[in-house]
Backbone as CSV, one residue per row, in Angstrom:
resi,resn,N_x,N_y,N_z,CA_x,CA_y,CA_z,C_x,C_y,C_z
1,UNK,132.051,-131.413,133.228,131.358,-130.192,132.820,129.897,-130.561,132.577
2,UNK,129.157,-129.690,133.243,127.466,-130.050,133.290,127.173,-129.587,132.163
3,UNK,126.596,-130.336,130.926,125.465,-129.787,130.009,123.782,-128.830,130.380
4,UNK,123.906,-128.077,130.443,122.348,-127.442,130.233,121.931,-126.991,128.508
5,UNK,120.468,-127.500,128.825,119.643,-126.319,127.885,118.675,-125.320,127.793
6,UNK,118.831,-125.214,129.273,117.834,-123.925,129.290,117.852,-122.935,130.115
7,UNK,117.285,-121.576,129.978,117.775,-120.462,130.889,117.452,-120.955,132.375
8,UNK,116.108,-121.454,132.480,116.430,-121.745,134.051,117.076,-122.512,134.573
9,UNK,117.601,-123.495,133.935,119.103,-124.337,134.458,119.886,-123.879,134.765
10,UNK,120.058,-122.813,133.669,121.329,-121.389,134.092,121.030,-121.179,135.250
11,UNK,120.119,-120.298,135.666,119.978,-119.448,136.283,119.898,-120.240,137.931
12,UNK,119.315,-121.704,137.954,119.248,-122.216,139.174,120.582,-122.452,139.255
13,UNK,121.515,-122.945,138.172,123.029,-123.068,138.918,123.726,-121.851,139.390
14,UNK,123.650,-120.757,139.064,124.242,-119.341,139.122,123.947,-119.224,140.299
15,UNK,122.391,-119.084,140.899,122.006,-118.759,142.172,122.884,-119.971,143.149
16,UNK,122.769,-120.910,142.579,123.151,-122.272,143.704,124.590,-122.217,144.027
17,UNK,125.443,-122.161,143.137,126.765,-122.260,143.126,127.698,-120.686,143.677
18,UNK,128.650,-120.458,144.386,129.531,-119.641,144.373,130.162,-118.922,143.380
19,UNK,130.658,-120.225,142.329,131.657,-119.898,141.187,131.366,-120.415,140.441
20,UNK,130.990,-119.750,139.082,130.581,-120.460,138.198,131.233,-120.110,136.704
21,UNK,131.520,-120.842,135.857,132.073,-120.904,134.404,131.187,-121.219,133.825
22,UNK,130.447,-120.311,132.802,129.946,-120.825,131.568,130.597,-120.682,130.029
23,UNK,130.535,-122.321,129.646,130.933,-122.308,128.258,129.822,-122.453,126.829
24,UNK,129.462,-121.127,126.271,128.703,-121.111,125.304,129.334,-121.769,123.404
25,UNK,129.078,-122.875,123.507,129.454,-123.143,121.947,129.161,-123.550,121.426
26,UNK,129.137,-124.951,120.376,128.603,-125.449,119.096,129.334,-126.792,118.687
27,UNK,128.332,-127.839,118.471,129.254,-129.201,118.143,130.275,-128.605,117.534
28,UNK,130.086,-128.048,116.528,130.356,-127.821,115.097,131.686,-126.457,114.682
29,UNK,131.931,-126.077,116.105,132.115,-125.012,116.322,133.818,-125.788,116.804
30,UNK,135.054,-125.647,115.639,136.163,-125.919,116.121,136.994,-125.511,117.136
31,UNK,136.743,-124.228,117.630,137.533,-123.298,118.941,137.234,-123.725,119.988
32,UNK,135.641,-123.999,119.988,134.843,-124.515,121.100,135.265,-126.178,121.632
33,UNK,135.403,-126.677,120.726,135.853,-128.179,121.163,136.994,-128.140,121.716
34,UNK,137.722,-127.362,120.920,139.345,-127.447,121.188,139.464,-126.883,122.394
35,UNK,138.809,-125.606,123.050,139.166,-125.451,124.264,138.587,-125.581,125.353
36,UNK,137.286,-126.445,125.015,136.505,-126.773,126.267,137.262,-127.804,127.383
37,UNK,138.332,-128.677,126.615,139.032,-129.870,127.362,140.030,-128.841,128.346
38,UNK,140.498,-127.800,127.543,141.916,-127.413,128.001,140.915,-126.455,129.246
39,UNK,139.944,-126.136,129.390,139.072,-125.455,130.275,138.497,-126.059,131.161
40,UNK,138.170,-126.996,131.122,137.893,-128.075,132.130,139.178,-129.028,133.005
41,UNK,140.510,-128.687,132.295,141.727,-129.199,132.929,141.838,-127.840,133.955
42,UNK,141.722,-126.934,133.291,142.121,-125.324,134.552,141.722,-125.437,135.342
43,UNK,139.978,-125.909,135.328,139.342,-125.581,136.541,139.507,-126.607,137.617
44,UNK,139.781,-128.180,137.023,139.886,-129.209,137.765,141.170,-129.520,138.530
45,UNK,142.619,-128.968,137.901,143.601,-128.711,138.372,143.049,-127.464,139.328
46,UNK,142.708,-125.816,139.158,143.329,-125.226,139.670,142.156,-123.872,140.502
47,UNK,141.415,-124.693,140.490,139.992,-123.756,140.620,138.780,-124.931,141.355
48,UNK,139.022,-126.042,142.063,138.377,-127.338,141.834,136.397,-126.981,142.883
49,UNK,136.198,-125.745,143.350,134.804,-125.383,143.608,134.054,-124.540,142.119
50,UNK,135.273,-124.123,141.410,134.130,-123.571,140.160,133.444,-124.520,139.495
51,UNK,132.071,-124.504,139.295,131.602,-125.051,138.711,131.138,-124.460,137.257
52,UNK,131.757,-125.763,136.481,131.235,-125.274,135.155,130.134,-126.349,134.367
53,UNK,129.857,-125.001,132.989,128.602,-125.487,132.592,128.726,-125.249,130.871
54,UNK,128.705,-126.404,129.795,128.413,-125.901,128.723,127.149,-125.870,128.145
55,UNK,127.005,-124.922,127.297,125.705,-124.710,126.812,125.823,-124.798,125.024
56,UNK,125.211,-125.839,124.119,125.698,-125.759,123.114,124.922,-124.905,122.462
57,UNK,124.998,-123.699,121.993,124.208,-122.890,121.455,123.477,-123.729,119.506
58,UNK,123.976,-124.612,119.233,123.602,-125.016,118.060,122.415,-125.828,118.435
59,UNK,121.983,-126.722,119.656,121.131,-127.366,120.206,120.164,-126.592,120.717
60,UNK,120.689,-125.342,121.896,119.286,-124.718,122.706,120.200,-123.470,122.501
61,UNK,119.295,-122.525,121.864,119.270,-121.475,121.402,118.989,-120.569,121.959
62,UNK,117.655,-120.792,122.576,116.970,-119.363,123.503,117.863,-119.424,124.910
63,UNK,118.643,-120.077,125.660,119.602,-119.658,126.996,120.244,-119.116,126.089
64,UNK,120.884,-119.118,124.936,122.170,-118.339,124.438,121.674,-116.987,123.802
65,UNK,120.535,-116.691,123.559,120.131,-115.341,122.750,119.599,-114.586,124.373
66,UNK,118.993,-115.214,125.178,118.913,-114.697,126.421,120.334,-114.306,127.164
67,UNK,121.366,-114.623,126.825,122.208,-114.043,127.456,123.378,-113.704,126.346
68,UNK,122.654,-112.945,125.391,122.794,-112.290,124.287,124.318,-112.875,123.715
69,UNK,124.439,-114.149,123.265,125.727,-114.943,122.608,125.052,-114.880,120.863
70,UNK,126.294,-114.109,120.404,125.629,-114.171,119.425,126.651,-115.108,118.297
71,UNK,128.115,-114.870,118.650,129.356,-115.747,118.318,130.287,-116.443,119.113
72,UNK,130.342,-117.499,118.705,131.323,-118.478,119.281,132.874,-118.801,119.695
73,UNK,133.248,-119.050,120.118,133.114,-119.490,122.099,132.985,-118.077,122.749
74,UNK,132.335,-118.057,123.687,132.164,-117.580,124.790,131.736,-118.065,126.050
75,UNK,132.961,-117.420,127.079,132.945,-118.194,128.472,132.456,-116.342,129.490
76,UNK,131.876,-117.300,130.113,131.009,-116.108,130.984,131.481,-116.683,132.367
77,UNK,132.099,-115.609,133.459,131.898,-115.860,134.460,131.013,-115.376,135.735
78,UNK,130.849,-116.119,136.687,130.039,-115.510,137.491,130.394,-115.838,138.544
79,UNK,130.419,-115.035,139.824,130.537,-115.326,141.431,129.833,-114.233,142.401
80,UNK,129.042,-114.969,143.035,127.607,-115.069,143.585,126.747,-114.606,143.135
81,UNK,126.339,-115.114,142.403,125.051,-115.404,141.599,125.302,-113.917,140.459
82,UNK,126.555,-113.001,140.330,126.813,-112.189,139.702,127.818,-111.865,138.183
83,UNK,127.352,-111.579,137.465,128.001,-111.619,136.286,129.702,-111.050,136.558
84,UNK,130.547,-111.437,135.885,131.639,-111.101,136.412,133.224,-110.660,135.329
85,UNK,132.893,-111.774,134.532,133.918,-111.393,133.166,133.249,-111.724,132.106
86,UNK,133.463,-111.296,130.911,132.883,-112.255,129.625,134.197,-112.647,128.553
87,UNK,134.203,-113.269,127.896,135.503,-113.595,127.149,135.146,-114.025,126.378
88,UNK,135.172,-113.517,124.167,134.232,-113.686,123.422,135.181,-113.989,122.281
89,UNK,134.726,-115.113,121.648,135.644,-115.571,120.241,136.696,-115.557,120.367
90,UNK,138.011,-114.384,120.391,139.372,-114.591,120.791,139.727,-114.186,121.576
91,UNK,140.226,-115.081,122.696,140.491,-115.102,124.184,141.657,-115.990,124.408
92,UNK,142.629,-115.715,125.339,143.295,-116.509,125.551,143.156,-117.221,126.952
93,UNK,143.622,-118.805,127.602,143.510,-119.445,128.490,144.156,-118.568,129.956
94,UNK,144.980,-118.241,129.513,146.078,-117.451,130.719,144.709,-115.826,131.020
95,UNK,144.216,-115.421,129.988,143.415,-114.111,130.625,142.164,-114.849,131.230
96,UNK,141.624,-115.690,131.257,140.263,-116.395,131.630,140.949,-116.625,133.242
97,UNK,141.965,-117.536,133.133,142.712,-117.889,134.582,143.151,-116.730,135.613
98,UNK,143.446,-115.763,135.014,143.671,-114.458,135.339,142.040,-113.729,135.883
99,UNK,141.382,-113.608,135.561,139.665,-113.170,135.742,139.779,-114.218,136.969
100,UNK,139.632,-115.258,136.745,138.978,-116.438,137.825,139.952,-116.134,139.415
101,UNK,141.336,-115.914,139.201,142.314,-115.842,140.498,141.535,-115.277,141.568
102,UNK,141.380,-113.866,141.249,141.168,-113.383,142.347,140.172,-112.982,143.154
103,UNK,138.464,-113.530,142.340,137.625,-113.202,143.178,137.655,-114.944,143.743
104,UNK,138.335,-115.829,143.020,138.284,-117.160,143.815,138.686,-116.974,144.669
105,UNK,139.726,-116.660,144.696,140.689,-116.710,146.167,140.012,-116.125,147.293
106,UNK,139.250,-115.199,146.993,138.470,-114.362,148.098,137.527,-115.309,148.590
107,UNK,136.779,-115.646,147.744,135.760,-116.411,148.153,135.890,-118.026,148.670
108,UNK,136.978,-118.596,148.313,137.656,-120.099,148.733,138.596,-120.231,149.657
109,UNK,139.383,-119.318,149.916,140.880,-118.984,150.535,140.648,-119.595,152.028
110,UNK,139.377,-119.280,152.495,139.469,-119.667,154.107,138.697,-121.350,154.388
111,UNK,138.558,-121.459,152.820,138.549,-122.829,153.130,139.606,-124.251,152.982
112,UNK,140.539,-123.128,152.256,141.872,-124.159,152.313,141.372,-124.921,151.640
């Protein structure tokens, strides 16, 4: 999982990438730790072109008030270069995996 801290990091991976996961959270921030591992197993098992990205909002602040995070965890998705789901404080793993299925599949499917 790529660390950024700043909006245009965001924004050059969003444009660059197909599929993208962002994870907004906080050293400090217990939900966030706990499910960044189990989020980075989904995508690497079962999603392996999404690229993801955390952003620790306790470190760089202005990417996270720019894309108006105001509480912790939040995972943002995006595919092509377009905002796509948001999933904020209580979320479960199975609805995030659920969001990601089916515009992946569209967009990966013919590449086997």
């Amino acid at each position: 999982m790529r660390q950024i801290a700043t909006e245009s990091e965001l924004n050059e991976l969003i444009a660059a990438q197909s599929a993208v996961m962002v994870l907004f959270g906080g050293s400090h921030c217990g939900v966030c730790q706990a499910i960044k591992p189990r989020l980075m197993e989904m995508a690497r098992a079962d999603f392996p072109h999404l690229a993801m990205v955390w952003i620790d909002c306790e470190a760089a602040g202005p990417p996270c008030a720019a894309q108006r995070v105001f509480s912790l965890p939040v995972v943002q998705l995006w595919f092509e270069g377009q905002p796509f789901d948001r999933f904020v404080r209580a979320f479960s793993l199975a609805a995030v995996r659920q969001a990601i299925e089916r515009p992946y599949e569209m967009l990966f499917s013919a590449e086997g």
